[in-house]
Coordinates of C-alpha atoms and ligand atoms in Angstrom, one line a residue:
X152 CA -2.4 1.5 33.6
X153 CA -1.6 3.6 30.5
X154 CA 2.1 4.7 30.3
X155 CA 1.8 7.2 27.5
X156 CA -1.0 9.7 27.8
X157 CA -0.2 12.4 25.3
X158 CA 0.7 12.2 21.6
X159 CA 4.5 12.4 21.3
X160 CA 5.0 14.8 18.4
X161 CA 6.8 18.1 18.0
X162 CA 5.5 19.0 14.6
X163 CA 1.8 19.3 15.3
X164 CA 1.7 22.7 13.5
X165 CA 2.7 21.0 10.3
X166 CA 0.1 19.5 7.9
X167 CA 2.0 16.7 6.4
X168 CA 0.3 15.4 3.2
X169 CA 3.5 13.8 1.8
X170 CA 2.3 10.2 2.4
X171 CA 0.2 8.1 4.7
X172 CA 3.5 6.6 5.9
X173 CA 4.2 9.7 8.1
X174 CA 1.7 8.8 10.8
X175 CA 2.9 8.3 14.4
X176 CA 1.5 5.8 16.9
X177 CA -1.4 7.1 19.0
X178 CA -1.0 6.9 22.8
X179 CA -3.4 3.9 22.8
X180 CA -1.2 2.1 20.2
X181 CA 2.0 2.9 22.2
X182 CA 0.4 1.4 25.3
X183 CA -0.5 -1.7 23.3
X184 CA 3.1 -1.9 22.2
X185 CA 4.5 -1.4 25.7
X186 CA 2.3 -4.1 27.2
X187 CA 3.1 -6.7 24.4
X188 CA 4.3 -10.1 25.4
X189 CA 7.3 -10.9 23.3
X190 CA 9.8 -13.7 22.5
X191 CA 12.3 -14.5 19.7
X192 CA 10.3 -14.6 16.5
X193 CA 13.2 -16.3 14.5
X194 CA 12.4 -19.3 16.8
X195 CA 8.7 -18.5 16.3
X196 CA 8.4 -17.9 20.0
X197 CA 7.0 -14.4 19.9
X198 CA 3.3 -14.8 21.0
X199 CA 2.3 -11.4 19.7
X200 CA 3.8 -11.9 16.2
X201 CA 2.1 -15.4 16.2
X202 CA -1.2 -13.8 17.1
X203 CA -0.9 -11.1 14.4
X204 CA 0.0 -13.7 11.8
X205 CA -2.9 -15.9 12.8
X206 CA -5.3 -12.9 12.9
X207 CA -4.4 -11.7 9.4
X208 CA -4.4 -15.2 7.9
X209 CA -7.9 -15.7 9.3
X210 CA -9.1 -12.3 8.1
X211 CA -8.3 -13.4 4.5
X212 CA -9.4 -17.0 4.9
X213 CA -5.9 -18.2 4.3
X214 CA -3.8 -20.8 6.1
X215 CA -0.8 -18.7 7.2
X216 CA 0.8 -15.2 7.2
X217 CA 4.3 -13.8 7.7
X218 CA 5.2 -10.6 9.5
X219 CA 7.8 -8.6 7.6
X220 CA 9.5 -5.2 8.1
X221 CA 8.2 -3.6 4.9
X222 CA 5.7 -4.0 2.0
X223 CA 8.7 -4.0 -0.3
X224 CA 9.9 -7.1 1.4
X225 CA 6.5 -8.9 1.4
X226 CA 6.2 -8.2 -2.4
X227 CA 9.7 -9.3 -3.1
X228 CA 9.3 -12.5 -1.1
X229 CA 6.1 -13.2 -2.9
X230 CA 7.8 -12.8 -6.3
X231 CA 10.7 -15.0 -5.2
X232 CA 8.4 -17.7 -3.8
X233 CA 6.1 -17.8 -6.8
X234 CA 8.8 -17.9 -9.5
X235 CA 12.1 -19.4 -10.8
X236 CA 14.8 -17.4 -12.5
X237 CA 13.9 -16.8 -16.2
X238 CA 10.2 -16.6 -15.4
X239 CA 8.2 -13.5 -16.1
X240 CA 5.9 -11.4 -14.0
X241 CA 3.0 -9.5 -15.6
X242 CA 1.9 -6.2 -14.0
X243 CA 0.8 -2.6 -14.8
X244 CA 3.6 -0.3 -15.9
X245 CA 3.0 1.9 -12.9
X246 CA 3.1 -0.9 -10.3
X247 CA 5.0 -0.3 -7.1
X248 CA 6.9 -3.6 -7.7
X249 CA 8.3 -2.2 -11.0
X250 CA 8.6 1.5 -10.2
X251 CA 9.6 1.7 -6.5
X252 CA 11.3 -1.5 -5.4
X253 CA 14.7 -0.8 -6.7
X254 CA 14.4 -3.4 -9.5
X255 CA 14.3 -6.0 -6.8
X256 CA 12.4 -8.5 -9.0
X257 CA 15.6 -8.8 -11.1
X258 CA 18.0 -8.7 -8.1
X259 CA 16.3 -11.2 -5.9
X260 CA 14.4 -13.4 -8.3
X261 CA 16.1 -13.1 -11.7
X262 CA 12.8 -12.7 -13.4
X263 CA 11.7 -10.5 -16.4
X264 CA 8.8 -8.0 -16.1
X265 CA 6.1 -7.8 -18.8
X266 CA 4.5 -4.4 -18.4
X267 CA 0.9 -3.7 -19.3
X268 CA -0.4 -0.1 -20.0
X269 CA -3.4 -0.2 -17.7
X270 CA -5.9 2.5 -17.0
X271 CA -5.1 4.4 -13.7
X272 CA -2.9 1.5 -12.7
X273 CA -5.6 -1.1 -13.4
X274 CA -5.2 -4.0 -15.9
X275 CA -7.9 -6.3 -17.3
X276 CA -8.1 -10.1 -17.9
X277 CA -8.1 -9.5 -21.7
X278 CA -4.8 -7.5 -21.5
X279 CA -3.2 -10.1 -19.3
X280 CA -4.4 -12.9 -21.6
X281 CA -2.8 -11.3 -24.6
X282 CA 0.4 -10.6 -22.7
X283 CA 0.9 -14.3 -21.7
X284 CA 3.9 -15.7 -23.6
X285 CA 3.8 -19.0 -25.5
X286 CA 6.1 -21.7 -24.3
X287 CA 9.3 -21.4 -26.3
X288 CA 12.9 -21.9 -25.2
X289 CA 13.8 -18.4 -26.2
X290 CA 11.0 -16.7 -24.3
X291 CA 10.8 -16.0 -20.6
X292 CA 8.0 -18.1 -19.0
X293 CA 5.0 -16.2 -17.8
X294 CA 4.4 -17.3 -14.2
X295 CA 3.0 -14.6 -12.0
X296 CA 0.5 -11.8 -12.3
X297 CA 0.6 -8.9 -9.7
X298 CA -2.3 -6.6 -9.1
X299 CA -2.1 -3.5 -6.9
X300 CA -5.1 -2.4 -4.9
X301 CA -5.4 0.5 -4.4
X302 CA -3.1 1.7 -7.2
X303 CA -0.6 4.2 -5.8
X304 CA 0.6 5.8 -9.0
X305 CA -2.9 5.2 -10.4
X306 CA -4.1 8.0 -8.1
X307 CA -5.6 5.6 -5.5
X308 CA -7.9 3.9 -7.9
X309 CA -9.2 0.5 -6.9
X310 CA -10.5 -2.8 -8.3
X311 CA -13.7 -4.3 -7.1
X312 CA -14.3 -8.1 -6.9
X313 CA -16.2 -8.1 -10.2
X314 CA -13.1 -6.8 -12.0
X315 CA -10.8 -9.2 -10.1
X316 CA -12.9 -12.4 -10.7
X317 CA -12.1 -12.7 -14.5
X318 CA -8.4 -12.2 -13.7
X319 CA -8.6 -14.8 -11.0
X320 CA -10.3 -17.3 -13.5
X321 CA -7.8 -16.6 -16.2
X322 CA -4.8 -17.2 -13.9
X323 CA -6.4 -20.5 -12.7
X324 CA -7.0 -21.6 -16.4
X325 CA -3.4 -20.6 -17.4
X326 CA -1.7 -22.0 -14.3
X327 CA -0.4 -18.5 -13.3
X328 CA 0.0 -17.4 -9.7
X329 CA -1.8 -14.2 -8.7
X330 CA -0.4 -11.9 -6.1
X331 CA -2.0 -8.8 -4.7
X332 CA 0.0 -5.8 -3.6
X333 CA -2.5 -4.6 -1.1
X334 CA -0.5 -1.9 0.6
X335 CA -3.6 0.2 0.8
X336 CA -6.2 -2.5 0.4
X337 CA -8.3 -1.3 3.3
X338 CA -8.7 2.1 1.7
X339 CA -10.5 0.2 -1.1
X340 CA -12.5 -2.1 1.1
X341 CA -14.1 0.8 3.0
X342 CA -15.4 2.0 -0.3
X343 CA -16.6 -1.3 -1.8
X344 CA -17.8 -2.8 1.4
X345 CA -16.3 -6.1 0.2
X346 CA -15.0 -8.6 2.8
X347 CA -11.3 -9.6 3.3
X348 CA -12.3 -13.3 2.9
X349 CA -13.8 -12.6 -0.5
X350 CA -10.6 -10.8 -1.5
X351 CA -8.5 -13.7 -0.1
X352 CA -10.3 -16.2 -2.2
X353 CA -9.2 -14.4 -5.4
X354 CA -5.4 -14.5 -4.8
X355 CA -2.7 -17.0 -4.1
X356 CA -0.9 -14.4 -1.9
X357 CA -1.6 -10.9 -0.6
X358 CA 0.6 -8.2 0.9
X359 CA -0.9 -5.7 3.3
X360 CA 0.9 -2.7 4.9
X361 CA 0.3 -1.8 8.5
X362 CA 2.5 1.3 8.2
X363 CA 0.3 3.2 5.7
X364 CA -3.2 4.4 6.4
X365 CA -3.6 2.0 9.3
X366 CA -1.1 4.0 11.3
X367 CA 1.3 1.4 12.7
X368 CA 5.0 2.5 12.8
X369 CA 6.4 -0.6 11.0
X370 CA 5.3 -3.7 9.3
X371 CA 3.6 -5.6 6.5
X372 CA 2.2 -9.1 6.2
X373 CA 2.3 -11.6 3.5
X374 CA -0.7 -14.0 3.4
X375 CA -0.9 -17.4 1.6
X376 CA -1.2 -21.1 2.1
X377 CA 1.0 -23.1 4.5
X378 CA 3.6 -24.3 2.0
X379 CA 3.9 -20.9 0.4
X380 CA 4.4 -19.1 3.8
X381 CA 6.9 -21.8 4.9
X382 CA 9.1 -21.1 1.9
X383 CA 8.5 -17.4 2.2
X384 CA 9.8 -17.6 5.8
X385 CA 13.1 -18.9 4.5
X386 CA 13.3 -16.1 2.0
X387 CA 12.5 -13.5 4.7
X388 CA 15.5 -14.9 6.7
X389 CA 17.9 -14.7 3.7
X390 CA 16.8 -11.2 3.0
X391 CA 17.7 -10.3 6.6
X392 CA 14.1 -9.9 7.7
X393 CA 14.0 -12.3 10.6
X394 CA 13.4 -10.2 13.6
X395 CA 13.6 -11.1 17.3
X396 CA 11.3 -9.4 19.8
X397 CA 9.1 -8.1 17.0
X398 CA 6.0 -8.5 19.1
X399 CA 6.3 -4.9 20.1
X400 CA 5.8 -4.0 16.5
X401 CA 3.2 -6.7 15.9
X402 CA 1.2 -5.3 18.9
X403 CA 0.9 -2.0 17.0
X404 CA -0.3 -3.9 14.0
X405 CA -3.0 -5.8 16.0
X406 CA -4.1 -2.5 17.5
X407 CA -4.2 -0.9 14.0
X408 CA -6.3 -3.7 12.5
X409 CA -8.7 -3.6 15.5
X410 CA -9.2 0.2 15.6
X411 CA -8.0 1.9 12.4
X412 CA -9.7 0.2 9.5
X413 CA -13.2 1.8 9.4
X414 CA -11.8 5.3 10.0
X415 CA -10.1 5.1 6.6
X416 CA -13.4 6.3 5.1
X417 CA -12.7 9.7 6.7
X418 CA -9.4 10.0 4.8
X419 CA -11.0 9.0 1.5
X420 CA -13.8 11.5 2.0
X421 CA -11.4 14.3 2.9
X422 CA -9.4 13.7 -0.3
X423 CA -12.7 14.2 -2.2
X424 CA -13.5 17.3 -0.2
X425 CA -10.1 18.9 -1.0
X426 CA -10.5 17.9 -4.7
X427 CA -13.8 19.9 -4.7
X428 CA -12.0 22.9 -3.2
X429 CA -9.2 22.7 -5.7
X430 CA -11.7 22.4 -8.6
X431 CA -12.8 25.9 -7.8
X432 CA -9.3 27.5 -7.8
X433 CA -8.1 29.3 -10.9
X434 CA -4.5 27.9 -10.6
X435 CA -5.6 24.3 -11.0
X436 CA -5.3 22.8 -14.5
X437 CA -6.6 19.3 -13.9
X438 CA -7.6 17.0 -11.0
X439 CA -7.3 13.2 -11.4
X440 CA -10.5 11.5 -10.3
X441 CA -10.3 10.8 -6.5
X442 CA -11.1 7.2 -5.5
X443 CA -9.6 6.8 -2.1
X444 CA -7.1 8.8 0.1
X445 CA -4.8 10.0 -2.7
X446 CA -5.4 13.3 -4.6
X447 CA -3.3 14.1 -7.7
X448 CA -3.7 17.4 -9.5
X449 CA -1.8 19.7 -11.9
X450 CA -1.2 23.4 -11.4
X451 CA -1.2 25.9 -14.3
X452 CA 1.8 28.0 -15.4
X453 CA 3.3 30.3 -14.2
X454 CA 3.1 27.9 -11.2
X455 CA 5.2 24.7 -11.3
X456 CA 4.7 21.9 -8.8
X457 CA 7.9 23.2 -7.1
X458 CA 6.8 26.8 -6.8
X459 CA 3.3 25.8 -5.7
X460 CA 4.7 23.5 -3.0
X461 CA 7.0 26.3 -1.8
X462 CA 4.0 28.5 -1.1
X463 CA 2.3 25.7 0.8
X464 CA 5.4 24.9 2.7
X465 CA 5.7 28.6 3.8
X466 CA 2.2 28.0 5.4
X467 CA 3.3 24.7 7.1
X468 CA 1.7 22.4 4.5
X469 CA 3.9 19.7 3.1
X470 CA 3.3 17.6 -0.1
X471 CA 5.3 16.1 -3.0
X472 CA 5.6 16.8 -6.7
X473 CA 4.5 14.0 -9.0
X474 CA 5.8 15.6 -12.2
X475 CA 6.8 19.1 -13.2
X476 CA 3.2 20.5 -12.9
X477 CA 1.7 17.7 -10.8
X478 CA 1.2 17.5 -7.0
X479 CA 0.1 14.7 -4.8
X480 CA -1.7 15.0 -1.4
X481 CA -2.2 11.9 0.7
X482 CA -4.8 11.9 3.6
X483 CA -4.1 9.9 6.7
X484 CA -5.0 9.5 10.4
X485 CA -2.7 12.2 11.7
X486 CA -4.6 14.8 9.7
X487 CA -7.2 16.4 11.9
X488 CA -10.4 18.1 10.9
X489 CA -8.8 21.4 11.9
X490 CA -5.9 20.7 9.6
X491 CA -8.2 20.0 6.7
X492 CA -10.0 23.3 7.4
X493 CA -6.7 25.2 7.6
X494 CA -5.5 23.5 4.3
X495 CA -8.8 24.6 2.6
X496 CA -8.2 28.2 3.7
X497 CA -4.6 28.1 2.4
X498 CA -5.6 26.6 -0.9
X499 CA -8.3 29.3 -1.3
X500 CA -5.7 32.0 -0.7
X501 CA -2.9 30.8 -3.0
X502 CA -2.4 33.2 -5.9
Ligands
PLP179 C1 4.1 1.7 0.2 C2 3.8 0.6 -0.8 C3 4.5 -0.6 -0.8 C4 5.5 -1.0 0.2 O1 6.3 -0.1 0.7 P1 7.2 -0.1 2.0 O2 7.6 1.3 2.1 O3 8.4 -1.0 1.5 O4 6.5 -0.7 3.1 C5 4.1 -1.5 -1.7 N1 3.2 -1.3 -2.6 C6 2.5 -0.1 -2.7 C7 1.5 0.1 -3.7 C8 2.8 0.9 -1.8 O5 2.2 2.1 -1.9

């Protein structure tokens, strides 16, 4: 018997393109949450958390997984578990772990970061190879490589398996751990058609977010082998991420994985559709290639990102500036076809 039958939101007139994190649970997801069986997950007695962890581990062909409150936490635990203080992490200069996690790599793990200038957030095996430091007492020790897929600040660009394979092989040859920040991994997989198992085989650990395009209110998972996840579980506890009846949240995650993956293609396609509309507007200076659900474009003077966003806001459309002239739109499951049509009309009327 469903408990919630209508979507609980007061702001349905707003078109919120700020991020795919703004989604609210659907009635069906809320019902799945209400009917979850729960227990104390710190004692590993929450059947729904256990089921979610087993489900995600199996999806990626890995031994174990760990449910955490956020993607920042899964990434930070991964860095902590893979490294010792004075080690070094290689990643793209625009990586979320470097840009948007409050410098946590230094705070939690005492590691250095070695930044690579990638292309749209993507780095290559050759770039990584030349960034690996030789073994001297006076140098940090290169230990971990982190890829991001899709690349948030790279405009939603993605790696395919052919690009990841040489990086995987290099890391094996050089004895480096390889972690994937897959906050929006499924937005890439609906484009490439690649399987989660194939991705799992490339990495020592993977983070995925349930609270982005998949539409769950809270939660991320870290996936890896049994020993890795056992250690990660201790770090989750010391970071304050051990939750009790978290099964209510895990139920939303299970629902999201079962029902909200394939529809991500709609979000990706809509981002491309809006890019096409923007390409026909006189006030648009430049549009970054659209790969998935993120659309980044620059407006011409006399517009600035701020004045452009003010005009949109007056029409009930919200987005964020990504620079003085640059604006970002993110598509997600709370954007309806009507909202897309309305947004197109507003974009065509901006002057
Ligand atoms: C959102 C995001 C994360 C994690 O963010 P939380 O808000 O902490 O869940 C990690 N990496 C990328 C690329 C992201 O976009």
